[in-house]
């Protein structure tokens, strides 16, 4: 791991390493054996590209997944080339697959009506443990990433403030971007859920991948993914963004809530807590009895 990854948590570093170990193993398999980096030829890269193209066509692997694998190998190749001043040819140029939109479908949002009437029906998630249910509720109303919620510390949860909120910070882990640092007001079912977890989700801290797999498996087994794999826990983030857009929340505030970088805007504190609360309260779901 380079110094660029020093802020990663142990779990993030482990995943970072595992992803690249898998990528290298796949590349060696495609080549039919290991090979010195200096011996790599353009033909080897095209062989890797064809391997992923065939998997996209025959197995339904997404173009995004294929290109992510290729780009990880390319990044490692270029880094070693630069650090060691090997002056190797740029064999990975234009190696990515072209996304024509036919095989790389992205996750889609749950409809607001489906969330209110089905996912927030207490009977629907009854067989899922309380912690997982509450994580779903928090994500539903805040749009926070699962990793941001499971890693909240006690000092990041402010339930007694005039506007209750959670503070997303990079204290002991790396966030996706600088704009991911933000405060998110708690409304509706998110506030109910966080009141049950004033100290955070200790059971799942640094285990976001495991809990994500667990929740998505539950959604699959209980027929709660109407669009199949296109619906997932992460779809709730997409839903929140769509719901904000439908009530005419301005673009900058939407992106601040989502923790996205805004093109062309490098400075400023972004939307304040009161502004975000105004818009999130507008779209808050009715809290069902017994939730």
Tab-separated table of C-alpha atoms in Angstrom:
chain	number	residue	atom	x	y	z
A	1	UNK	CA	0.000	0.000	0.000
A	2	UNK	CA	1.337	3.414	-0.917
A	3	UNK	CA	1.156	6.527	1.239
A	4	UNK	CA	-1.976	7.480	-0.706
A	5	UNK	CA	-3.853	4.807	1.237
A	6	UNK	CA	-2.643	5.640	4.736
A	7	UNK	CA	-6.105	6.859	5.807
A	8	UNK	CA	-7.806	3.587	4.941
A	9	UNK	CA	-9.183	1.525	7.809
A	10	UNK	CA	-7.867	-2.044	8.272
A	11	UNK	CA	-11.021	-3.367	6.566
A	12	UNK	CA	-10.587	-0.987	3.622
A	13	UNK	CA	-6.945	-1.949	3.245
A	14	UNK	CA	-7.832	-5.629	3.313
A	15	UNK	CA	-10.460	-5.187	0.600
A	16	UNK	CA	-8.094	-3.036	-1.482
A	17	UNK	CA	-5.476	-5.782	-1.319
A	18	UNK	CA	-7.945	-8.615	-1.997
A	19	UNK	CA	-9.355	-6.860	-5.057
A	20	UNK	CA	-5.924	-6.492	-6.596
A	21	UNK	CA	-4.812	-9.999	-5.668
A	22	UNK	CA	-7.896	-11.322	-7.467
A	23	UNK	CA	-7.200	-9.099	-10.460
A	24	UNK	CA	-3.604	-10.332	-10.747
A	25	UNK	CA	-4.691	-13.970	-10.345
A	26	UNK	CA	-7.204	-13.537	-13.165
A	27	UNK	CA	-4.615	-11.953	-15.439
A	28	UNK	CA	-2.113	-14.767	-14.818
A	29	UNK	CA	-4.856	-17.303	-15.564
A	30	UNK	CA	-5.691	-15.564	-18.857
A	31	UNK	CA	-2.005	-15.498	-19.856
A	32	UNK	CA	-1.595	-19.179	-19.007
A	33	UNK	CA	1.108	-18.433	-16.452
A	34	UNK	CA	3.043	-15.656	-14.727
A	35	UNK	CA	5.113	-13.303	-16.841
A	36	UNK	CA	7.720	-10.589	-16.103
A	37	UNK	CA	6.244	-7.112	-16.413
A	38	UNK	CA	8.866	-6.125	-18.979
A	39	UNK	CA	7.734	-8.976	-21.244
A	40	UNK	CA	4.104	-7.898	-21.467
A	41	UNK	CA	3.003	-7.158	-25.010
A	42	UNK	CA	-0.035	-5.455	-26.492
A	43	UNK	CA	-1.278	-8.900	-27.534
A	44	UNK	CA	-1.395	-9.950	-23.863
A	45	UNK	CA	-3.602	-6.989	-23.033
A	46	UNK	CA	-5.917	-7.690	-25.949
A	47	UNK	CA	-6.146	-11.275	-24.705
A	48	UNK	CA	-7.265	-9.960	-21.308
A	49	UNK	CA	-9.728	-7.612	-23.001
A	50	UNK	CA	-11.194	-10.462	-25.049
A	51	UNK	CA	-11.532	-12.580	-21.913
A	52	UNK	CA	-13.665	-9.906	-20.247
A	53	UNK	CA	-15.606	-9.202	-23.439
A	54	UNK	CA	-16.567	-12.872	-23.612
A	55	UNK	CA	-17.686	-12.849	-19.976
A	56	UNK	CA	-19.790	-9.743	-20.561
A	57	UNK	CA	-21.470	-11.460	-23.511
A	58	UNK	CA	-21.896	-14.964	-22.096
A	59	UNK	CA	-22.218	-14.449	-18.334
A	60	UNK	CA	-23.848	-11.051	-17.985
A	61	UNK	CA	-20.790	-9.535	-16.282
A	62	UNK	CA	-21.151	-5.755	-16.493
A	63	UNK	CA	-18.858	-3.627	-18.626
A	64	UNK	CA	-18.131	-1.616	-15.466
A	65	UNK	CA	-16.838	-4.744	-13.687
A	66	UNK	CA	-14.719	-5.745	-16.682
A	67	UNK	CA	-13.191	-2.294	-17.055
A	68	UNK	CA	-12.537	-2.021	-13.324
A	69	UNK	CA	-10.459	-5.219	-13.527
A	70	UNK	CA	-8.541	-4.013	-16.565
A	71	UNK	CA	-7.912	-0.584	-15.019
A	72	UNK	CA	-6.552	-2.098	-11.801
A	73	UNK	CA	-3.972	-4.086	-13.754
A	74	UNK	CA	-3.177	-1.030	-15.870
A	75	UNK	CA	-2.714	1.173	-12.786
A	76	UNK	CA	-0.295	-1.326	-11.202
A	77	UNK	CA	1.649	-1.653	-14.461
A	78	UNK	CA	1.938	2.119	-14.877
A	79	UNK	CA	2.919	2.666	-11.239
A	80	UNK	CA	5.776	0.138	-11.370
A	81	UNK	CA	6.822	1.499	-14.751
A	82	UNK	CA	7.039	5.047	-13.375
A	83	UNK	CA	8.608	4.254	-9.995
A	84	UNK	CA	11.292	1.987	-11.470
A	85	UNK	CA	11.729	4.193	-14.560
A	86	UNK	CA	11.425	1.090	-16.761
A	87	UNK	CA	10.288	3.108	-19.799
A	88	UNK	CA	7.950	0.320	-20.900
A	89	UNK	CA	5.469	0.818	-23.750
A	90	UNK	CA	1.916	1.941	-22.877
A	91	UNK	CA	0.399	-1.432	-23.708
A	92	UNK	CA	-2.847	-0.700	-21.807
A	93	UNK	CA	-3.874	2.352	-23.869
A	94	UNK	CA	-7.509	2.083	-25.035
A	95	UNK	CA	-7.837	-1.362	-23.461
A	96	UNK	CA	-11.213	-0.730	-21.820
A	97	UNK	CA	-14.393	-2.181	-23.232
A	98	UNK	CA	-16.781	0.258	-24.877
A	99	UNK	CA	-20.056	0.607	-23.009
A	100	UNK	CA	-22.886	0.714	-25.533
A	101	UNK	CA	-25.517	0.609	-22.823
A	102	UNK	CA	-26.815	-2.863	-23.632
A	103	UNK	CA	-25.015	-4.975	-21.060
A	104	UNK	CA	-24.007	-2.537	-18.343
A	105	UNK	CA	-27.256	-1.651	-16.607
A	106	UNK	CA	-26.864	0.340	-13.446
A	107	UNK	CA	-28.804	-0.067	-10.238
A	108	UNK	CA	-32.146	1.667	-10.347
A	109	UNK	CA	-34.072	3.394	-7.556
A	110	UNK	CA	-36.930	1.857	-5.626
A	111	UNK	CA	-40.187	3.707	-6.215
A	112	UNK	CA	-41.203	5.874	-3.247
A	113	UNK	CA	-44.558	4.069	-3.046
A	114	UNK	CA	-42.797	0.698	-2.861
A	115	UNK	CA	-40.548	1.914	-0.054
A	116	UNK	CA	-43.462	3.310	1.966
A	117	UNK	CA	-45.913	0.453	1.437
A	118	UNK	CA	-43.565	-2.532	1.277
A	119	UNK	CA	-40.069	-1.946	2.649
A	120	UNK	CA	-41.311	0.182	5.557
A	121	UNK	CA	-44.104	-2.205	6.404
A	122	UNK	CA	-42.886	-3.658	9.745
A	123	UNK	CA	-43.965	-7.147	8.669
A	124	UNK	CA	-41.744	-7.066	5.559
A	125	UNK	CA	-38.401	-6.958	7.388
A	126	UNK	CA	-39.484	-8.802	10.525
A	127	UNK	CA	-37.116	-11.749	9.872
A	128	UNK	CA	-34.128	-9.410	9.445
A	129	UNK	CA	-32.261	-8.511	12.630
A	130	UNK	CA	-32.950	-5.109	14.200
A	131	UNK	CA	-29.527	-3.660	13.365
A	132	UNK	CA	-29.941	-4.420	9.660
A	133	UNK	CA	-33.476	-3.060	9.658
A	134	UNK	CA	-32.278	0.148	11.251
A	135	UNK	CA	-29.445	0.510	8.746
A	136	UNK	CA	-32.017	0.284	5.962
A	137	UNK	CA	-34.138	2.948	7.657
A	138	UNK	CA	-31.204	5.348	8.066
A	139	UNK	CA	-30.087	4.962	4.451
A	140	UNK	CA	-33.669	5.386	3.229
A	141	UNK	CA	-34.078	8.846	4.784
A	142	UNK	CA	-30.518	10.224	4.605
A	143	UNK	CA	-29.082	8.746	1.404
A	144	UNK	CA	-25.890	7.949	3.313
A	145	UNK	CA	-23.686	5.131	2.085
A	146	UNK	CA	-23.885	1.920	4.125
A	147	UNK	CA	-20.175	2.222	4.974
A	148	UNK	CA	-20.780	5.710	6.348
A	149	UNK	CA	-23.573	4.552	8.653
A	150	UNK	CA	-22.062	1.334	10.028
A	151	UNK	CA	-18.869	3.175	10.973
A	152	UNK	CA	-20.474	5.999	12.926
A	153	UNK	CA	-18.923	6.635	16.345
A	154	UNK	CA	-20.803	7.853	19.381
A	155	UNK	CA	-19.348	11.337	18.942
A	156	UNK	CA	-20.764	11.474	15.394
A	157	UNK	CA	-24.383	11.002	16.509
A	158	UNK	CA	-26.215	14.090	17.746
A	159	UNK	CA	-29.722	13.116	18.800
A	160	UNK	CA	-30.307	15.979	21.256
A	161	UNK	CA	-29.401	18.797	18.881
A	162	UNK	CA	-32.179	21.187	17.772
A	163	UNK	CA	-31.944	19.353	14.447
A	164	UNK	CA	-30.824	15.771	15.177
A	165	UNK	CA	-28.047	14.735	12.809
A	166	UNK	CA	-25.171	12.386	12.092
A	167	UNK	CA	-21.695	13.614	11.203
A	168	UNK	CA	-19.910	11.746	8.405
A	169	UNK	CA	-16.151	12.087	8.934
A	170	UNK	CA	-12.949	10.245	8.037
A	171	UNK	CA	-11.661	9.815	11.567
A	172	UNK	CA	-10.525	6.193	11.285
A	173	UNK	CA	-11.281	5.334	7.678
A	174	UNK	CA	-11.012	6.799	4.198
A	175	UNK	CA	-14.119	8.412	2.732
A	176	UNK	CA	-14.960	8.253	-0.948
A	177	UNK	CA	-14.134	11.926	-1.485
A	178	UNK	CA	-13.609	15.196	0.351
A	179	UNK	CA	-17.270	16.098	-0.209
A	180	UNK	CA	-18.287	12.929	1.609
A	181	UNK	CA	-17.531	14.776	4.854
A	182	UNK	CA	-20.920	16.187	5.776
A	183	UNK	CA	-23.638	16.410	8.400
A	184	UNK	CA	-26.930	14.695	7.600
A	185	UNK	CA	-30.181	15.600	9.377
A	186	UNK	CA	-32.226	12.739	10.793
A	187	UNK	CA	-35.884	12.657	9.823
A	188	UNK	CA	-38.658	10.070	9.718
A	189	UNK	CA	-37.630	6.444	10.126
A	190	UNK	CA	-33.920	7.409	10.224
A	191	UNK	CA	-34.448	9.343	13.453
A	192	UNK	CA	-36.417	6.457	14.964
A	193	UNK	CA	-33.635	4.041	14.006
A	194	UNK	CA	-30.745	6.160	15.288
A	195	UNK	CA	-32.468	6.654	18.645
A	196	UNK	CA	-32.025	2.900	19.057
A	197	UNK	CA	-28.303	3.287	18.286
A	198	UNK	CA	-26.996	6.358	20.120
A	199	UNK	CA	-23.539	4.757	20.214
A	200	UNK	CA	-23.547	3.537	16.622
A	201	UNK	CA	-23.633	0.043	15.116
A	202	UNK	CA	-20.830	-1.715	16.996
A	203	UNK	CA	-21.968	-5.119	15.716
A	204	UNK	CA	-21.155	-4.145	12.132
A	205	UNK	CA	-18.364	-1.584	12.489
A	206	UNK	CA	-15.802	-2.081	9.695
A	207	UNK	CA	-17.982	-4.901	8.287
A	208	UNK	CA	-19.911	-3.039	5.619
A	209	UNK	CA	-19.257	-5.635	2.914
A	210	UNK	CA	-20.607	-8.476	5.030
A	211	UNK	CA	-23.712	-6.582	6.106
A	212	UNK	CA	-24.366	-5.419	2.534
A	213	UNK	CA	-24.226	-9.008	1.311
A	214	UNK	CA	-26.481	-10.110	4.166
A	215	UNK	CA	-29.137	-7.465	3.456
A	216	UNK	CA	-29.103	-7.980	-0.313
A	217	UNK	CA	-29.410	-11.734	0.192
A	218	UNK	CA	-32.429	-11.124	2.421
A	219	UNK	CA	-33.984	-8.843	-0.203
A	220	UNK	CA	-33.457	-11.540	-2.835
A	221	UNK	CA	-34.807	-14.404	-0.735
A	222	UNK	CA	-37.926	-12.420	0.204
A	223	UNK	CA	-38.692	-11.159	-3.309
A	224	UNK	CA	-37.924	-7.551	-2.405
A	225	UNK	CA	-35.922	-6.797	-5.541
A	226	UNK	CA	-38.605	-6.236	-8.206
A	227	UNK	CA	-35.980	-5.409	-10.838
A	228	UNK	CA	-33.727	-8.291	-9.823
A	229	UNK	CA	-30.055	-7.379	-9.447
A	230	UNK	CA	-30.798	-3.849	-10.596
A	231	UNK	CA	-32.452	-3.324	-7.225
A	232	UNK	CA	-30.203	-3.508	-4.181
A	233	UNK	CA	-29.641	-1.813	-0.855
A	234	UNK	CA	-27.706	0.880	-2.716
A	235	UNK	CA	-30.845	1.643	-4.758
A	236	UNK	CA	-32.191	3.468	-1.710
A	237	UNK	CA	-29.546	6.164	-2.287
A	238	UNK	CA	-30.738	6.573	-5.856
A	239	UNK	CA	-34.307	6.753	-4.584
A	240	UNK	CA	-33.524	9.577	-2.176
A	241	UNK	CA	-31.871	11.600	-4.918
A	242	UNK	CA	-34.885	11.107	-7.197
A	243	UNK	CA	-37.281	12.053	-4.412
A	244	UNK	CA	-35.355	15.274	-3.769
A	245	UNK	CA	-35.434	16.133	-7.457
A	246	UNK	CA	-39.203	15.621	-7.617
A	247	UNK	CA	-39.784	18.268	-4.922
A	248	UNK	CA	-37.483	20.672	-6.823
A	249	UNK	CA	-34.589	20.584	-4.379
A	250	UNK	CA	-31.739	22.503	-6.024
A	251	UNK	CA	-28.892	20.581	-7.626
A	252	UNK	CA	-26.139	21.756	-5.269
A	253	UNK	CA	-28.079	20.826	-2.134
A	254	UNK	CA	-28.918	17.395	-3.590
A	255	UNK	CA	-25.273	16.720	-4.338
A	256	UNK	CA	-24.213	17.949	-0.884
A	257	UNK	CA	-26.673	15.556	0.756
A	258	UNK	CA	-25.413	12.676	-1.374
A	259	UNK	CA	-21.790	13.526	-0.607
A	260	UNK	CA	-20.899	14.004	-4.275
A	261	UNK	CA	-18.213	16.201	-5.752
A	262	UNK	CA	-19.763	19.067	-7.728
A	263	UNK	CA	-18.033	19.846	-10.994
A	264	UNK	CA	-16.758	23.395	-11.142
A	265	UNK	CA	-17.199	23.995	-7.395
A	266	UNK	CA	-14.035	23.506	-5.369
A	267	UNK	CA	-14.610	25.644	-2.316
A	268	UNK	CA	-17.365	26.469	0.174
A	269	UNK	CA	-19.045	24.579	2.968
A	270	UNK	CA	-21.993	23.367	0.911
A	271	UNK	CA	-25.584	23.288	2.109
A	272	UNK	CA	-26.062	23.937	5.815
A	273	UNK	CA	-27.894	21.618	8.181
A	274	UNK	CA	-31.068	23.724	8.191
A	275	UNK	CA	-31.288	23.721	4.393
A	276	UNK	CA	-30.757	19.972	4.142
A	277	UNK	CA	-33.278	19.374	6.917
A	278	UNK	CA	-35.850	21.479	5.067
A	279	UNK	CA	-35.625	19.297	1.979
A	280	UNK	CA	-35.278	15.934	3.720
A	281	UNK	CA	-38.285	16.708	5.927
A	282	UNK	CA	-40.268	17.442	2.760
A	283	UNK	CA	-39.744	13.918	1.459
A	284	UNK	CA	-39.697	12.023	4.770
A	285	UNK	CA	-41.777	8.862	4.816
A	286	UNK	CA	-44.668	8.338	7.189
A	287	UNK	CA	-43.384	6.326	10.154
A	288	UNK	CA	-45.547	3.183	10.441
A	289	UNK	CA	-46.652	1.950	13.847
A	290	UNK	CA	-44.345	-0.729	15.196
A	291	UNK	CA	-41.316	0.146	13.105
